Structures are given as C-alpha cells and as structure tokens.
Amino acid sequence: MNSSAYQGFSERLIDAMIESGYSARAGSWSRFPVEIEPLRREAGAKSLTTARKYLEGSAFPRRYRLELIADWLRVNTCLLYTSDAADDMQ
C-alpha cells in the first residue's frame, strides 16, 4: 500500500469513530478529532503510538486488527479498507 492509501484509511477510520461516538472530548489536547485510547484498546495495538499512526495515516493495521476495529465500530471491514467500498456504501 502507498501513503495515499494509508491516508484514505485514516480518514475513513476517523469518520467511523466519530459516527460511533468516539469524538475527542471538549477541551482535549489531542490533535485528532477522536480519542486514541479506545482505538488502541479495541484494536489490540501494543501502544498509543501504533494507534496514533493509524490516525495519522502513516501505518495500516494487519488484517485481524482491521477486523477487530471494524467489529468494534460496527462497520464493514471493506468500508475501512478501501475507498471504493466507501463510495459504494453512499
């Protein structure tokens, strides 16, 4: 995957997290519009750094973690994986 694919995943992930109620709390110092800790916990990521990289678009989770994230957010795995699926869902 190239960096633009990672960035697209990041944008779809953030959108899905916001829709699922994981927006950053008011007054949060986070530079992301969502909470990082729930993502780290639910994806089974080893660190907040890994979760942050997913949100920055600089890393992509392995398939089993992607499936965990999709189940947690109650979205189709393909919706997170590719923009083609996201376009088809609209």
mmCIF file of C-alpha atoms in Angstrom:
data_model
loop_
_atom_site.group_PDB
_atom_site.id
_atom_site.type_symbol
_atom_site.label_atom_id
_atom_site.label_comp_id
_atom_site.label_asym_id
_atom_site.label_seq_id
_atom_site.Cartn_x
_atom_site.Cartn_y
_atom_site.Cartn_z
ATOM 1 C CA MET A 1 0.000 0.000 0.000
ATOM 2 C CA ASN A 2 1.161 3.516 -0.668
ATOM 3 C CA SER A 3 0.930 6.517 1.648
ATOM 4 C CA SER A 4 -2.220 7.854 -0.032
ATOM 5 C CA ALA A 5 -3.955 4.541 0.710
ATOM 6 C CA TYR A 6 -2.866 4.845 4.349
ATOM 7 C CA GLN A 7 -4.211 8.403 4.441
ATOM 8 C CA GLY A 8 -7.524 7.276 2.971
ATOM 9 C CA PHE A 9 -7.778 4.569 5.636
ATOM 10 C CA SER A 10 -7.065 7.171 8.295
ATOM 11 C CA GLU A 11 -9.854 9.442 7.056
ATOM 12 C CA ARG A 12 -12.372 6.575 6.898
ATOM 13 C CA LEU A 13 -11.317 5.396 10.365
ATOM 14 C CA ILE A 14 -11.767 8.857 11.876
ATOM 15 C CA ASP A 15 -15.183 9.225 10.208
ATOM 16 C CA ALA A 16 -16.298 5.826 11.526
ATOM 17 C CA MET A 17 -15.046 6.643 15.039
ATOM 18 C CA ILE A 18 -16.893 9.964 15.075
ATOM 19 C CA GLU A 19 -20.089 8.301 13.848
ATOM 20 C CA SER A 20 -19.718 5.693 16.604
ATOM 21 C CA GLY A 21 -19.383 8.352 19.309
ATOM 22 C CA TYR A 22 -15.618 8.397 19.868
ATOM 23 C CA SER A 23 -15.063 12.088 19.183
ATOM 24 C CA ALA A 24 -12.394 13.828 21.255
ATOM 25 C CA ARG A 25 -13.756 15.304 24.444
ATOM 26 C CA ALA A 26 -14.292 19.034 24.698
ATOM 27 C CA GLY A 27 -11.069 20.678 25.845
ATOM 28 C CA SER A 28 -8.980 17.706 24.742
ATOM 29 C CA TRP A 29 -5.371 18.424 23.848
ATOM 30 C CA SER A 30 -5.495 15.802 21.126
ATOM 31 C CA ARG A 31 -4.614 16.907 17.627
ATOM 32 C CA PHE A 32 -7.074 14.312 16.345
ATOM 33 C CA PRO A 33 -10.841 14.752 16.363
ATOM 34 C CA VAL A 34 -11.181 11.319 18.056
ATOM 35 C CA GLU A 35 -9.969 9.576 21.205
ATOM 36 C CA ILE A 36 -6.835 7.482 20.720
ATOM 37 C CA GLU A 37 -7.051 5.211 23.780
ATOM 38 C CA PRO A 38 -10.275 3.409 22.778
ATOM 39 C CA LEU A 39 -8.744 2.696 19.369
ATOM 40 C CA ARG A 40 -5.577 1.305 20.956
ATOM 41 C CA ARG A 41 -7.581 -0.878 23.327
ATOM 42 C CA GLU A 42 -10.122 -2.219 20.829
ATOM 43 C CA ALA A 43 -7.581 -2.819 18.041
ATOM 44 C CA GLY A 44 -5.316 -4.656 20.436
ATOM 45 C CA ALA A 45 -2.488 -2.320 19.459
ATOM 46 C CA LYS A 46 0.634 -2.591 21.574
ATOM 47 C CA SER A 47 0.928 1.138 22.136
ATOM 48 C CA LEU A 48 -0.717 4.503 21.720
ATOM 49 C CA THR A 49 1.954 5.217 19.121
ATOM 50 C CA THR A 50 0.583 2.472 16.877
ATOM 51 C CA ALA A 51 -2.977 3.782 17.242
ATOM 52 C CA ARG A 52 -1.732 7.316 16.547
ATOM 53 C CA LYS A 53 -0.030 6.115 13.367
ATOM 54 C CA TYR A 54 -3.330 4.621 12.184
ATOM 55 C CA LEU A 55 -4.975 8.017 12.723
ATOM 56 C CA GLU A 56 -2.120 9.926 11.071
ATOM 57 C CA GLY A 57 -2.197 7.723 8.008
ATOM 58 C CA SER A 58 1.364 6.531 8.477
ATOM 59 C CA ALA A 59 0.519 2.900 9.296
ATOM 60 C CA PHE A 60 -2.100 0.323 8.370
ATOM 61 C CA PRO A 61 -3.248 -2.453 10.706
ATOM 62 C CA ARG A 62 -2.837 -6.119 9.932
ATOM 63 C CA ARG A 63 -5.998 -7.818 8.700
ATOM 64 C CA TYR A 64 -7.025 -9.297 12.051
ATOM 65 C CA ARG A 65 -6.666 -5.890 13.748
ATOM 66 C CA LEU A 66 -8.610 -4.267 10.923
ATOM 67 C CA GLU A 67 -11.389 -6.794 11.536
ATOM 68 C CA LEU A 68 -11.328 -6.025 15.284
ATOM 69 C CA ILE A 69 -11.647 -2.302 14.557
ATOM 70 C CA ALA A 70 -14.496 -2.844 12.081
ATOM 71 C CA ASP A 71 -16.389 -5.070 14.556
ATOM 72 C CA TRP A 72 -15.883 -2.544 17.342
ATOM 73 C CA LEU A 73 -17.149 0.350 15.204
ATOM 74 C CA ARG A 74 -19.882 -1.832 13.665
ATOM 75 C CA VAL A 75 -18.815 -1.116 10.089
ATOM 76 C CA ASN A 76 -17.940 -3.375 7.198
ATOM 77 C CA THR A 77 -14.229 -4.230 7.067
ATOM 78 C CA CYS A 78 -14.183 -3.298 3.381
ATOM 79 C CA LEU A 79 -15.503 0.151 4.240
ATOM 80 C CA LEU A 80 -12.369 0.825 6.286
ATOM 81 C CA TYR A 81 -10.033 -0.934 3.878
ATOM 82 C CA THR A 82 -10.829 0.794 0.607
ATOM 83 C CA SER A 83 -12.403 3.988 -0.616
ATOM 84 C CA ASP A 84 -14.142 2.004 -3.378
ATOM 85 C CA ALA A 85 -16.270 0.254 -0.750
ATOM 86 C CA ALA A 86 -16.931 3.571 0.989
ATOM 87 C CA ASP A 87 -18.091 5.094 -2.296
ATOM 88 C CA ASP A 88 -20.363 2.110 -2.959
ATOM 89 C CA MET A 89 -21.967 2.451 0.504
ATOM 90 C CA GLN A 90 -23.031 6.065 -0.066
#
